[in-house]
Each structure stands twice: as structure tokens, then as C-alpha cells.
Short mmCIF file of C-alpha atoms in Angstrom, two decimals:
data_model
loop_
_atom_site.label_atom_id
_atom_site.label_comp_id
_atom_site.label_asym_id
_atom_site.label_seq_id
_atom_site.Cartn_x
_atom_site.Cartn_y
_atom_site.Cartn_z
CA GLY A 168 26.63 7.37 -36.61
CA GLU A 169 23.52 6.05 -34.83
CA ALA A 170 24.09 7.37 -31.32
CA THR A 171 26.36 10.20 -30.15
CA SER A 172 27.70 11.07 -33.62
CA ALA A 173 24.19 11.64 -34.93
CA ALA A 174 23.06 13.61 -31.88
CA THR A 175 25.45 16.55 -32.16
CA SER A 176 24.66 20.23 -32.66
CA LYS A 177 25.78 19.67 -36.27
CA LEU A 178 28.86 21.83 -35.77
CA ILE A 179 32.58 21.57 -36.42
CA HIS A 180 33.89 24.19 -34.04
CA GLY A 181 36.79 25.36 -31.95
CA GLY A 182 34.89 25.52 -28.69
CA LEU A 183 34.83 29.20 -27.79
CA ARG A 184 33.38 28.51 -24.36
CA TYR A 185 36.32 26.27 -23.41
CA LEU A 186 38.43 29.42 -23.13
CA LYS A 187 36.57 30.11 -19.89
CA ASN A 188 38.15 26.93 -18.48
CA PHE A 189 41.60 27.99 -19.77
CA GLU A 190 41.70 24.94 -22.07
CA TYR A 191 43.77 26.73 -24.68
CA GLY A 192 45.35 23.52 -25.97
CA LEU A 193 41.95 21.93 -26.59
CA VAL A 194 40.68 25.06 -28.35
CA ARG A 195 43.78 25.27 -30.55
CA GLU A 196 43.53 21.58 -31.45
CA SER A 197 39.82 21.97 -32.25
CA LEU A 198 40.43 25.02 -34.43
CA THR A 199 43.13 23.16 -36.35
CA GLU A 200 40.78 20.23 -36.88
CA ARG A 201 38.01 22.57 -37.97
CA ARG A 202 40.23 23.65 -40.86
CA VAL A 203 41.11 20.02 -41.65
CA TRP A 204 37.42 19.08 -41.88
CA GLU A 205 36.76 22.08 -44.13
CA ASN A 206 39.48 20.77 -46.43
CA ILE A 207 38.84 17.03 -46.53
CA ALA A 208 35.02 17.16 -46.44
CA PRO A 209 34.13 20.31 -48.40
CA ASN A 210 30.61 19.16 -49.27
CA PHE A 211 29.68 18.61 -45.61
CA VAL A 212 31.46 21.37 -43.67
CA TYR A 213 30.56 25.02 -44.28
CA PRO A 214 31.27 28.38 -42.62
CA LEU A 215 28.48 29.46 -40.29
CA PRO A 216 28.27 32.96 -38.77
CA PHE A 217 27.57 33.10 -35.04
CA MET A 218 26.11 36.08 -33.25
CA ILE A 219 26.51 36.58 -29.50
CA PRO A 220 24.33 39.44 -28.22
CA THR A 221 25.81 41.56 -25.44
CA TYR A 222 23.85 43.19 -22.65
CA SER A 223 24.51 45.61 -19.83
CA ASN A 224 25.28 42.89 -17.32
CA PHE A 225 28.45 41.10 -16.28
CA LYS A 226 27.76 37.70 -17.87
CA ASN A 227 27.19 39.09 -21.35
CA ASN A 228 29.49 42.07 -21.08
CA LYS A 229 30.88 43.45 -24.35
CA ALA A 230 34.41 44.05 -23.01
CA ILE A 231 34.76 40.52 -21.60
CA LEU A 232 33.44 38.98 -24.80
CA PHE A 233 35.84 41.10 -26.89
CA ILE A 234 38.82 39.62 -25.05
CA GLY A 235 37.57 36.10 -25.73
CA MET A 236 36.97 36.90 -29.40
CA VAL A 237 40.49 38.28 -29.89
CA LEU A 238 42.00 35.21 -28.24
CA TYR A 239 39.86 32.94 -30.43
CA ASP A 240 41.13 34.75 -33.54
CA ILE A 241 44.73 34.41 -32.36
CA LEU A 242 44.38 30.67 -31.71
CA SER A 243 42.93 30.22 -35.20
CA PHE A 244 45.77 32.12 -36.89
CA ASP A 245 45.96 29.59 -39.76
CA LYS A 246 42.25 29.48 -40.59
CA ALA A 247 42.85 31.16 -43.96
CA PHE A 248 44.73 28.11 -45.27
CA THR A 249 41.71 26.33 -46.71
CA TRP A 250 41.93 24.39 -49.97
CA ASP A 251 38.71 26.02 -51.14
CA LYS A 252 39.47 29.74 -50.77
CA SER A 253 35.79 30.65 -50.76
CA LYS A 254 35.56 28.99 -47.35
CA LYS A 255 38.15 31.20 -45.67
CA LEU A 256 36.78 32.36 -42.32
CA PRO A 257 37.01 36.10 -41.50
CA LEU A 258 38.01 37.68 -38.19
CA HIS A 259 35.36 38.49 -35.62
CA ARG A 260 33.64 41.87 -35.58
CA THR A 261 31.60 43.84 -33.08
CA ILE A 262 28.41 45.63 -34.12
CA SER A 263 25.94 47.99 -32.48
CA ALA A 264 22.58 47.13 -30.98
CA LYS A 265 20.79 48.79 -33.90
CA LYS A 266 22.79 46.80 -36.45
CA THR A 267 22.24 43.62 -34.46
CA ARG A 268 18.46 44.02 -34.55
CA SER A 269 18.51 44.83 -38.26
CA ILE A 270 20.35 41.56 -39.01
CA GLU A 271 18.46 39.27 -36.61
CA ASN A 272 15.18 40.73 -35.36
CA CYS A 273 14.54 37.64 -33.23
CA ILE A 274 17.00 38.85 -30.58
CA PRO A 275 15.55 40.28 -27.34
CA ASP A 276 16.41 43.98 -27.18
CA ASN A 277 16.02 44.57 -23.44
CA LYS A 278 19.30 46.26 -22.41
CA LEU A 279 20.96 45.05 -25.64
CA THR A 280 24.30 46.82 -26.21
CA GLY A 281 25.34 45.13 -29.45
CA SER A 282 26.79 41.80 -30.49
CA SER A 283 29.92 40.00 -31.60
CA ILE A 284 29.93 38.05 -34.85
CA TYR A 285 32.43 35.29 -35.47
CA PHE A 286 32.61 32.19 -37.65
CA ASP A 287 32.75 28.47 -36.96
CA CYS A 288 31.52 25.68 -39.24
CA GLN A 289 28.33 23.72 -39.66
CA ASN A 290 28.40 19.98 -40.24
CA ILE A 291 25.28 19.73 -42.38
CA ASN A 292 24.88 15.96 -42.05
CA PRO A 293 26.94 14.24 -39.31
CA GLU A 294 25.48 10.83 -40.18
CA ARG A 295 26.64 11.03 -43.78
CA LEU A 296 29.99 12.56 -42.83
CA THR A 297 30.56 9.62 -40.50
CA LEU A 298 29.67 7.31 -43.38
CA GLY A 299 32.15 9.19 -45.55
CA VAL A 300 34.90 8.52 -43.01
CA LEU A 301 33.96 4.83 -42.94
CA ASN A 302 33.90 4.56 -46.73
CA SER A 303 37.31 6.22 -46.91
CA ALA A 304 38.69 3.65 -44.49
CA LEU A 305 37.26 0.86 -46.65
CA VAL A 306 39.11 2.23 -49.68
CA PHE A 307 42.36 1.93 -47.72
CA GLY A 308 41.72 -1.70 -46.76
CA ALA A 309 39.57 -1.58 -43.64
CA LYS A 310 36.68 -4.00 -43.11
CA ALA A 311 33.32 -2.89 -41.74
CA ALA A 312 30.37 -4.78 -40.30
CA ASN A 313 26.92 -3.27 -39.86
CA TYR A 314 24.55 -4.42 -37.10
CA ALA A 315 27.32 -6.47 -35.49
CA LYS A 316 27.13 -6.43 -31.70
CA VAL A 317 30.07 -7.47 -29.53
CA LYS A 318 28.89 -10.36 -27.39
CA SER A 319 32.13 -11.08 -25.54
CA PHE A 320 35.89 -10.75 -25.68
CA ILE A 321 38.24 -13.58 -26.60
CA ASN A 322 40.53 -13.74 -23.57
CA GLU A 323 43.64 -15.92 -23.27
CA ASN A 324 46.09 -15.70 -20.38
CA LYS A 325 44.96 -12.22 -19.33
CA SER A 326 45.20 -10.92 -22.87
CA VAL A 327 42.45 -9.91 -25.30
CA LYS A 328 42.80 -11.77 -28.59
CA GLY A 329 39.65 -10.48 -30.32
CA VAL A 330 35.88 -10.38 -29.99
CA ASN A 331 32.85 -12.59 -30.49
CA VAL A 332 30.02 -10.79 -32.27
CA VAL A 333 26.44 -11.53 -33.20
CA ASP A 334 24.80 -10.37 -36.42
CA LEU A 335 21.66 -8.64 -35.17
CA LEU A 336 19.88 -9.18 -38.48
CA SER A 337 20.55 -12.90 -39.00
CA GLY A 338 21.36 -14.00 -35.46
CA LYS A 339 24.57 -15.69 -36.64
CA GLU A 340 27.66 -15.47 -34.46
CA HIS A 341 31.19 -14.75 -35.64
CA SER A 342 34.63 -14.43 -34.07
CA PHE A 343 37.30 -11.93 -35.06
CA THR A 344 40.87 -12.14 -33.80
CA ALA A 345 43.41 -9.32 -33.70
CA ASP A 346 46.79 -8.49 -32.21
CA LEU A 347 45.18 -5.47 -30.60
CA THR A 348 41.54 -4.61 -29.91
CA ILE A 349 40.40 -1.01 -29.50
CA ASN A 350 37.39 -0.16 -27.34
CA CYS A 351 35.98 3.09 -28.76
CA THR A 352 32.34 2.64 -27.85
CA GLY A 353 31.54 6.14 -26.59
CA PRO A 354 28.87 6.15 -23.84
CA TRP A 355 29.19 2.35 -23.60
CA THR A 356 32.95 2.42 -22.91
CA ASP A 357 32.93 1.39 -19.25
CA ILE A 358 30.15 -1.17 -19.81
CA VAL A 359 32.15 -2.85 -22.56
CA LEU A 360 35.22 -2.82 -20.32
CA LYS A 361 33.40 -4.68 -17.57
CA SER A 362 32.74 -7.53 -19.98
CA ALA A 363 36.45 -7.74 -20.78
CA TYR A 364 37.57 -8.27 -17.18
CA SER A 365 36.99 -11.40 -15.17
CA GLU A 366 36.91 -9.15 -12.11
CA ASN A 367 35.66 -5.59 -11.81
CA ILE A 368 39.11 -4.03 -11.49
CA SER A 369 39.06 -1.37 -14.19
CA GLU A 370 39.68 2.16 -12.97
CA ASN A 371 38.42 3.69 -16.20
CA HIS A 372 35.38 5.82 -15.55
CA ILE A 373 33.32 8.01 -17.82
CA ARG A 374 30.37 10.20 -17.10
CA ARG A 375 27.40 10.47 -19.38
CA SER A 376 25.84 13.80 -20.15
CA GLU A 377 22.52 14.11 -21.95
CA GLY A 378 22.28 16.63 -24.75
CA ILE A 379 19.02 17.14 -26.63
CA HIS A 380 18.04 19.38 -29.55
CA ILE A 381 14.69 20.38 -30.92
CA ILE A 382 13.82 21.44 -34.46
CA THR A 383 11.22 24.12 -35.09
CA GLU A 384 10.15 26.35 -37.94
CA LYS A 385 12.76 28.96 -38.84
CA LEU A 386 13.05 31.48 -35.99
CA CYS A 387 16.09 33.52 -37.04
CA HIS A 388 17.76 34.27 -40.35
CA SER A 389 21.30 33.35 -41.37
CA HIS A 390 23.17 33.47 -38.05
CA ALA A 391 23.48 30.99 -35.23
CA ILE A 392 22.41 32.95 -32.16
CA THR A 393 24.13 32.14 -28.87
CA PHE A 394 22.52 33.11 -25.56
CA MET A 395 23.60 32.57 -21.99
CA THR A 396 21.05 31.11 -19.60
CA LYS A 397 20.60 32.26 -16.03
CA ASP A 398 22.66 29.33 -14.76
CA GLY A 399 25.59 30.27 -17.01
CA ARG A 400 25.17 27.77 -19.87
CA HIS A 401 25.11 28.63 -23.54
CA VAL A 402 22.20 27.62 -25.74
CA MET A 403 22.10 28.21 -29.49
CA ILE A 404 19.46 28.73 -32.15
CA MET A 405 21.00 27.59 -35.43
CA PRO A 406 19.73 27.71 -39.02
CA TRP A 407 19.50 24.30 -40.67
CA ARG A 408 17.58 23.18 -43.76
CA ASN A 409 15.28 26.21 -43.59
CA HIS A 410 14.42 25.36 -39.98
CA SER A 411 15.96 26.13 -36.60
CA ILE A 412 17.87 23.75 -34.35
CA ILE A 413 17.71 24.75 -30.69
CA GLY A 414 20.08 23.25 -28.15
CA THR A 415 21.75 21.88 -26.40
CA THR A 416 21.10 20.73 -22.87
CA ASP A 417 23.86 19.38 -20.66
CA LYS A 418 22.55 17.23 -17.85
CA MET A 419 24.12 14.26 -16.11
CA TYR A 420 22.59 10.93 -17.06
CA ASN A 421 22.94 8.04 -14.62
CA GLY A 422 20.97 5.31 -16.38
CA SER A 423 22.03 2.70 -18.90
CA PRO A 424 22.83 4.09 -22.36
CA ASP A 425 20.80 1.21 -23.79
CA ASP A 426 17.69 2.66 -22.15
CA TYR A 427 18.24 6.27 -23.20
CA LYS A 428 15.62 8.13 -25.18
CA VAL A 429 14.54 11.75 -25.39
CA SER A 430 11.78 12.36 -22.88
CA LYS A 431 8.85 14.74 -23.09
CA GLU A 432 10.10 16.26 -19.83
CA SER A 433 13.53 17.04 -21.36
CA ILE A 434 11.90 18.70 -24.36
CA GLN A 435 9.60 20.77 -22.18
CA SER A 436 12.53 21.78 -19.97
CA LEU A 437 14.42 23.10 -23.00
CA LEU A 438 11.32 24.96 -24.20
CA ASP A 439 10.90 26.55 -20.77
CA GLU A 440 14.53 27.63 -20.84
CA ILE A 441 14.13 29.18 -24.28
CA ASN A 442 10.96 31.02 -23.32
CA GLU A 443 12.42 32.29 -20.05
CA ASN A 444 15.69 33.58 -21.45
CA TYR A 445 15.16 34.66 -25.04
CA GLY A 446 12.00 36.70 -25.18
CA PHE A 447 10.33 34.85 -28.06
CA GLU A 448 6.63 34.43 -28.20
CA LYS A 449 6.03 31.37 -26.13
CA LEU A 450 7.25 28.26 -27.91
CA LYS A 451 4.93 25.36 -27.23
CA TYR A 452 5.45 21.62 -27.29
CA SER A 453 3.37 21.52 -30.47
CA ASP A 454 5.94 23.80 -32.17
CA VAL A 455 8.55 21.05 -31.96
CA GLN A 456 8.68 19.28 -35.32
CA PHE A 457 11.44 16.86 -34.35
CA ALA A 458 13.66 16.18 -31.36
CA TYR A 459 16.83 14.16 -31.00
CA GLY A 460 19.31 13.52 -28.25
CA GLY A 461 22.35 11.56 -27.24
CA LEU A 462 24.84 10.93 -24.48
CA ARG A 463 28.24 12.57 -24.34
CA PRO A 464 31.01 10.31 -23.01
CA LEU A 465 33.00 12.60 -20.72
CA VAL A 466 36.29 11.72 -19.06
CA ASP A 467 35.57 11.80 -15.32
CA ASP A 468 37.53 14.88 -14.21
CA GLN A 469 35.67 15.18 -10.88
CA THR A 470 33.92 18.42 -11.83
CA LYS A 471 30.49 18.80 -10.29
CA GLU A 472 28.61 19.91 -13.41
CA SER A 473 28.77 18.15 -16.78
CA TYR A 474 28.72 21.52 -18.57
CA GLU A 475 32.05 22.37 -16.92
CA SER A 476 33.59 18.99 -17.76
CA SER A 477 36.39 18.97 -20.29
CA ARG A 478 35.85 17.60 -23.79
CA LYS A 479 39.40 16.25 -23.79
CA TYR A 480 40.08 12.65 -24.74
CA GLU A 481 42.24 9.92 -23.26
CA ILE A 482 43.81 6.76 -24.71
CA PHE A 483 44.35 4.10 -22.06
CA ASP A 484 46.41 0.91 -22.37
CA ASN A 485 44.56 -1.70 -20.33
CA ALA A 486 47.80 -3.64 -19.91
CA LYS A 487 48.38 -1.26 -16.99
CA GLU A 488 45.50 -3.03 -15.27
CA GLY A 489 46.74 -6.50 -16.17
CA LEU A 490 44.76 -6.99 -19.38
CA ASP A 491 46.98 -6.83 -22.45
CA GLY A 492 45.81 -6.58 -26.06
CA LEU A 493 43.23 -3.87 -25.37
CA LEU A 494 43.25 -0.10 -25.75
CA THR A 495 40.39 2.06 -24.50
CA VAL A 496 39.50 5.46 -25.93
CA GLU A 497 37.51 7.85 -23.76
CA GLY A 498 35.97 11.28 -24.21
CA GLY A 499 36.51 13.68 -27.07
CA LYS A 500 34.12 15.37 -29.47
CA TYR A 501 33.24 15.09 -33.14
CA THR A 502 35.52 17.96 -34.19
CA THR A 503 38.65 16.31 -32.77
CA SER A 504 37.74 12.73 -33.74
CA ARG A 505 40.13 12.58 -36.71
CA LYS A 506 43.05 13.75 -34.56
CA LEU A 507 42.07 11.28 -31.87
CA ALA A 508 42.11 8.44 -34.41
CA SER A 509 45.60 9.42 -35.57
CA GLN A 510 46.80 9.49 -31.94
CA VAL A 511 45.33 6.02 -31.39
CA LEU A 512 47.22 4.67 -34.40
CA LYS A 513 50.46 6.15 -33.05
CA LYS A 514 49.81 4.28 -29.83
CA VAL A 515 49.08 1.09 -31.78
CA SER A 516 52.28 1.47 -33.80
CA LYS A 517 54.35 1.92 -30.67
CA LYS A 518 52.73 -0.93 -28.78
CA LEU A 519 52.98 -3.44 -31.63
CA LYS A 520 56.40 -2.14 -32.69
CA ARG A 521 55.22 -1.66 -36.26
CA ASP A 522 56.04 1.31 -38.44
CA ILE A 523 52.77 2.50 -39.96
CA GLY A 524 54.17 5.80 -41.20
CA PHE A 525 52.66 9.23 -40.77
CA SER A 526 48.94 9.90 -40.82
CA VAL A 527 47.75 11.37 -44.12
CA THR A 528 44.10 11.78 -43.19
CA ASN A 529 44.56 15.54 -42.87
CA LYS A 530 45.95 15.73 -46.40
CA LYS A 531 43.47 13.64 -48.41
CA TYR A 532 39.86 14.26 -49.33
CA LEU A 533 37.32 11.82 -48.00
CA VAL A 534 36.09 9.42 -50.65
CA ASP A 535 33.59 11.13 -53.00
CA SER A 536 34.48 14.53 -51.49
CA ASP A 537 37.33 15.40 -53.87
CA ILE A 538 35.78 18.73 -54.82
CA LYS A 539 38.11 21.69 -55.32
CA SER A 540 35.38 24.34 -55.28
CA MET A 541 31.87 23.67 -54.03
CA GLU A 542 30.49 26.76 -55.77
CA SER A 543 31.84 25.56 -59.11
CA PHE A 544 30.71 21.99 -58.42
CA ILE A 545 27.09 23.01 -57.77
CA TYR A 546 27.10 25.34 -60.77
CA GLN A 547 28.26 22.51 -63.05
CA LEU A 548 25.54 20.24 -61.67
CA VAL A 549 22.89 22.85 -62.48
CA LEU A 550 24.13 22.97 -66.07
CA ARG A 551 24.39 19.20 -66.40
CA TYR A 552 21.04 18.28 -64.85
CA PRO A 553 18.47 20.92 -65.86
CA GLN A 554 15.70 18.38 -65.18
CA PHE A 555 16.12 18.90 -61.41
CA SER A 556 15.31 21.89 -59.21
CA GLN A 557 17.97 24.04 -57.56
CA ALA A 558 16.92 22.60 -54.19
CA THR A 559 17.44 19.02 -55.38
CA ILE A 560 20.81 19.88 -56.96
CA ASN A 561 21.96 21.54 -53.75
CA TYR A 562 20.82 18.77 -51.44
CA ILE A 563 22.03 15.79 -53.47
CA GLY A 564 25.28 17.49 -54.46
CA ARG A 565 26.21 18.47 -50.92
CA ASN A 566 25.11 15.30 -49.14
CA TYR A 567 26.40 12.73 -51.63
CA GLY A 568 29.38 14.51 -53.17
CA LEU A 569 30.66 12.84 -56.33
CA GLN A 570 28.13 10.02 -55.92
CA CYS A 571 25.37 12.50 -56.76
CA HIS A 572 25.78 11.52 -60.41
CA THR A 573 24.70 7.96 -59.60
CA ILE A 574 21.53 9.23 -57.94
CA PHE A 575 20.69 11.65 -60.74
CA ARG A 576 21.18 8.90 -63.33
CA LEU A 577 18.87 6.59 -61.37
CA ALA A 578 16.17 9.27 -61.41
CA LEU A 579 16.63 10.00 -65.11
CA TYR A 580 16.51 6.31 -66.02
CA ASP A 581 13.44 5.55 -63.89
CA LYS A 582 11.22 8.66 -63.91
CA PRO A 583 9.16 7.82 -60.78
CA LEU A 584 12.41 7.93 -58.78
CA ALA A 585 12.69 11.65 -59.59
CA MET A 586 9.69 12.35 -57.33
CA VAL A 587 10.50 15.14 -54.86
CA LEU A 588 9.82 14.15 -51.25
CA ASN A 589 10.27 17.39 -49.29
CA ASP A 590 11.11 21.09 -49.51
CA ASP A 591 14.83 20.27 -49.43
CA GLY A 592 14.44 18.61 -52.80
CA GLU A 593 15.19 15.06 -51.69
CA ILE A 594 14.10 12.51 -54.28
CA LEU A 595 13.04 8.87 -54.20
CA ALA A 596 16.19 7.78 -56.05
CA GLU A 597 18.13 8.35 -52.81
CA VAL A 598 16.24 5.51 -51.18
CA VAL A 599 17.18 3.07 -53.93
CA TYR A 600 20.79 4.23 -53.80
CA VAL A 601 21.28 3.88 -50.03
CA ILE A 602 19.72 0.40 -50.02
CA LYS A 603 21.91 -0.84 -52.87
CA LYS A 604 25.17 0.94 -52.00
CA GLU A 605 25.20 1.91 -48.32
CA MET A 606 24.07 -1.06 -46.24
CA ALA A 607 20.72 0.50 -45.34
CA TYR A 608 18.75 -2.45 -43.95
CA THR A 609 15.98 -0.88 -41.87
CA LEU A 610 13.51 1.97 -42.22
CA SER A 611 15.42 3.80 -39.48
CA ASP A 612 18.57 3.51 -41.58
CA ILE A 613 16.79 5.04 -44.55
CA PHE A 614 14.83 7.79 -42.82
CA PHE A 615 17.40 8.92 -40.26
CA ARG A 616 20.94 7.65 -40.98
CA ARG A 617 21.33 7.79 -44.77
CA THR A 618 18.82 10.37 -45.97
CA GLY A 619 17.25 13.38 -44.30
CA ILE A 620 13.69 12.35 -45.10
CA GLY A 621 12.81 11.75 -41.45
CA THR A 622 15.08 14.20 -39.64
CA LEU A 623 12.74 17.18 -39.91
CA GLY A 624 9.84 15.26 -38.42
CA TYR A 625 7.25 12.90 -39.80
CA PRO A 626 7.32 13.32 -43.61
CA GLY A 627 3.63 12.51 -44.09
CA ASP A 628 1.75 9.35 -45.02
CA GLU A 629 2.29 9.70 -48.76
CA THR A 630 6.07 10.04 -48.51
CA PHE A 631 6.31 7.35 -45.85
CA ASN A 632 4.38 4.86 -47.97
CA LEU A 633 6.43 5.67 -51.08
CA VAL A 634 9.65 4.93 -49.21
CA VAL A 635 8.29 1.73 -47.69
CA LYS A 636 7.23 0.44 -51.12
#
């Protein structure tokens, strides 16, 4: 969850814009997986209304958008089958310009003809959802290693037998052997492959696309607003933790993923785009409270622009290139990651001639997410823990699921740990919990990958020092 998984738009979505590329199969798969995530991770994945303003021009034409909306509804015909019925997503609707402005007054009204409203889902904390997937795998017998970097492959007779890794915290080296090794390293896929071959013969190629987001004070109300830029891309302003997330960019990146970081130039470019297209009062660099970015691993489909590239995935058996014992996974997106994993295991089962049965990951809650009704769950927490604010109950309950009780008990047992750290209601007990229970070894782990203390910007000297102590 450190790199690409943490740098998403915090959405679980069908991919409305992929309809433009006639990728109906990808959209249908994504919509199915959206419902699966709603079911198995109810504390992380929530319905989010999207508003697409329409104008009297061809690109944002109401009639064209209506066709896309109807098709999106048809492809998500089973979206009502959620385990928590309160999360059932409604059909799209079209509203007038006057109604649009009354709901979201941040929308530019120059030649506004109305808007379409539809629903996808927000992934409120991709880092913790990724951790939930990992913890669920551990319950079923998987082993996990944190801060373990692959140093080299164990090769014997043109076959991969495992990997040599180095513990980045202790410097110790270890070897792990396996009948089959899977390379699922995202933006590092082709780089890892090069280290597996004695000669540079691999034909697997990915392209890396930079996507950045900025976080500002709250600009709009309850809807995610989608605009089209002059070059035909979509950029969104989304509500999140009483702030706004603005993004994303989609620009080819040709450097090493190890060297990637969000640049001031990329942030300013996104700000310029927002100011040029959306009619806000000029957003300045100083308005950015936090920025994050990552690299999308795209299957090289020979399209000129990364924005037009498919988000499809591929599973490649490297035995076709003379290197057995290795599978490589390329492309994909967060929403379809569970389905991709199940497809990989089918490939593993077939290759190793082992019957592993059917995947059940779409039928079982993630560990600590076995919550039948989130509304009822939060209500019961309010009754059980009157010592904590509604904000703290909401944040801890939604981000830690059933483990919230452990955190609340820590805070009740040791009163200083009940100290509130931000407007979201995060408390100091979280820090103790993630260190003891979730392999949080560094300050970056604590501030960015386990809690949300640092993901809205610098929390202030007092909070920073409390966490460090």
C-alpha cells in the first residue's frame, strides 16, 4: 500500500469514461467488483454521488452523456444485490441547471444546461483496505514480510526457484523457495523481470503514467464533481474527510520508479488546469494542504496518450520466453485487483496441476469487516462508548472495523491515549495500536500508511511530537 495502491483517487468505480473506448467488458467487470468490495469491505467502501455538469457544447453535451449514463446503468444491472441494503446504489438522474447550482454552487454556470448524477463508491482509506486484504490472507495461511526487498532470483536450469531478499531494517538476507514465483510489482514489473533473465530477452513492456492529487479545504459539498478539460481529460473534485481531493493527472513518466516524487511543477500544472477550466477563484500553491502521487502500470497497448490507455490487466507465463517458474502480472486497477488475484490463482492451479477449488474471496468479509449494517454498527458504538465524540466513533469505527474495540479500550485504560489529534477525531491510541499490531516500524508507516494523521498535511508540532514520543 505504499506506492500505487496508496496514490489512487480513493475510488472503487466502474470506469464510466472507459465506455468511450468501447471497453464494455472492463466496465462490466469493474462494476461487478465494485459491488463485491461494497459487500466484503463495508467499513471502507461507501456510495458516493457524482455530478457531471453539462454545457451547450459537444464535449459536455446532455444527450451524449445521457446515452452513456443509460449504458452504465444497464451494465450495473445487479448493483442492488448488496449485503447491506442501505448501500444499494440508485439509477442515474438528470437535473436542470437551476437544480444543479442549488446543490453544488461551486460549479461554473457559463452556458450550464444541467447535470447528470450517478453513483460510484469511495474507498475512504486505500492503505488500510490493502492492509485488510493482507490480514485476511494471513488468516487463511499466507505469510507476509514487511520491508523485505527482492535482491535477486534463485535461478536453476532456466527456471525460477524463489527469491533472495534483504530485510531493509536489519540488513539481514534471507532466501525463499517456491514452486512458482509471481511478479506483481506494479510500476517495477519490467525492472524486476530484467533481474530474472540472464539476457535481456523479455518482451513484457509496461508504460508508467503519473497521477497526482492535491488536497485543499472543502470546495464543494457532498458530490464528486467531474469536469472535462480542454484536452478531453476528466478531472474530479471529490469530498473526503471534510476536505476536497482534486485529481487526477495522467502524464507519461519515463524515469525510474525509484526516483519518482511529486514535483512542484506537477502540482502547479494541476492548479493551472483547475483555474483555467472550472471558474473557481484562483487556487494558489499555498492552498494545497497535501499532495500525493503515484505511477500507474499500464499494459503497453501502443496508444499515444496514457489517458487513452486501457486499464486492462494481463497474466503472462514467462515459460513462453524460456524462463519457467515465473508468472508476471501487468496492468489493472485497484477496483479489479481482487478479480485479478483470483485469475492468477486459476493460472497457478492449472500450471502446477493442483486443485485449489473455487475462489471464495467474493463471498467472505475481510477480516475485522464482518459488519452486517454500518449504520447499526456505528449507532451501537455511540451507545457503548459515550466517552468519545461522534467524530472519533465514526473515524475509528470505519477505519478499523471490529478492531475499533481494541483501540477504544486502550484509550479508556490509559487516559492520555484518548487525546484527540485532529478534526477527524483520530486519537493517540491508534498510534500504540498500529505499532503493536500492524508492523508499523517507521514514522512514515504511522503517519501515512496506518493512520490518517499525516494525510491531510502537516499535523502541527504538538501532534507530531506526541506521536514521536
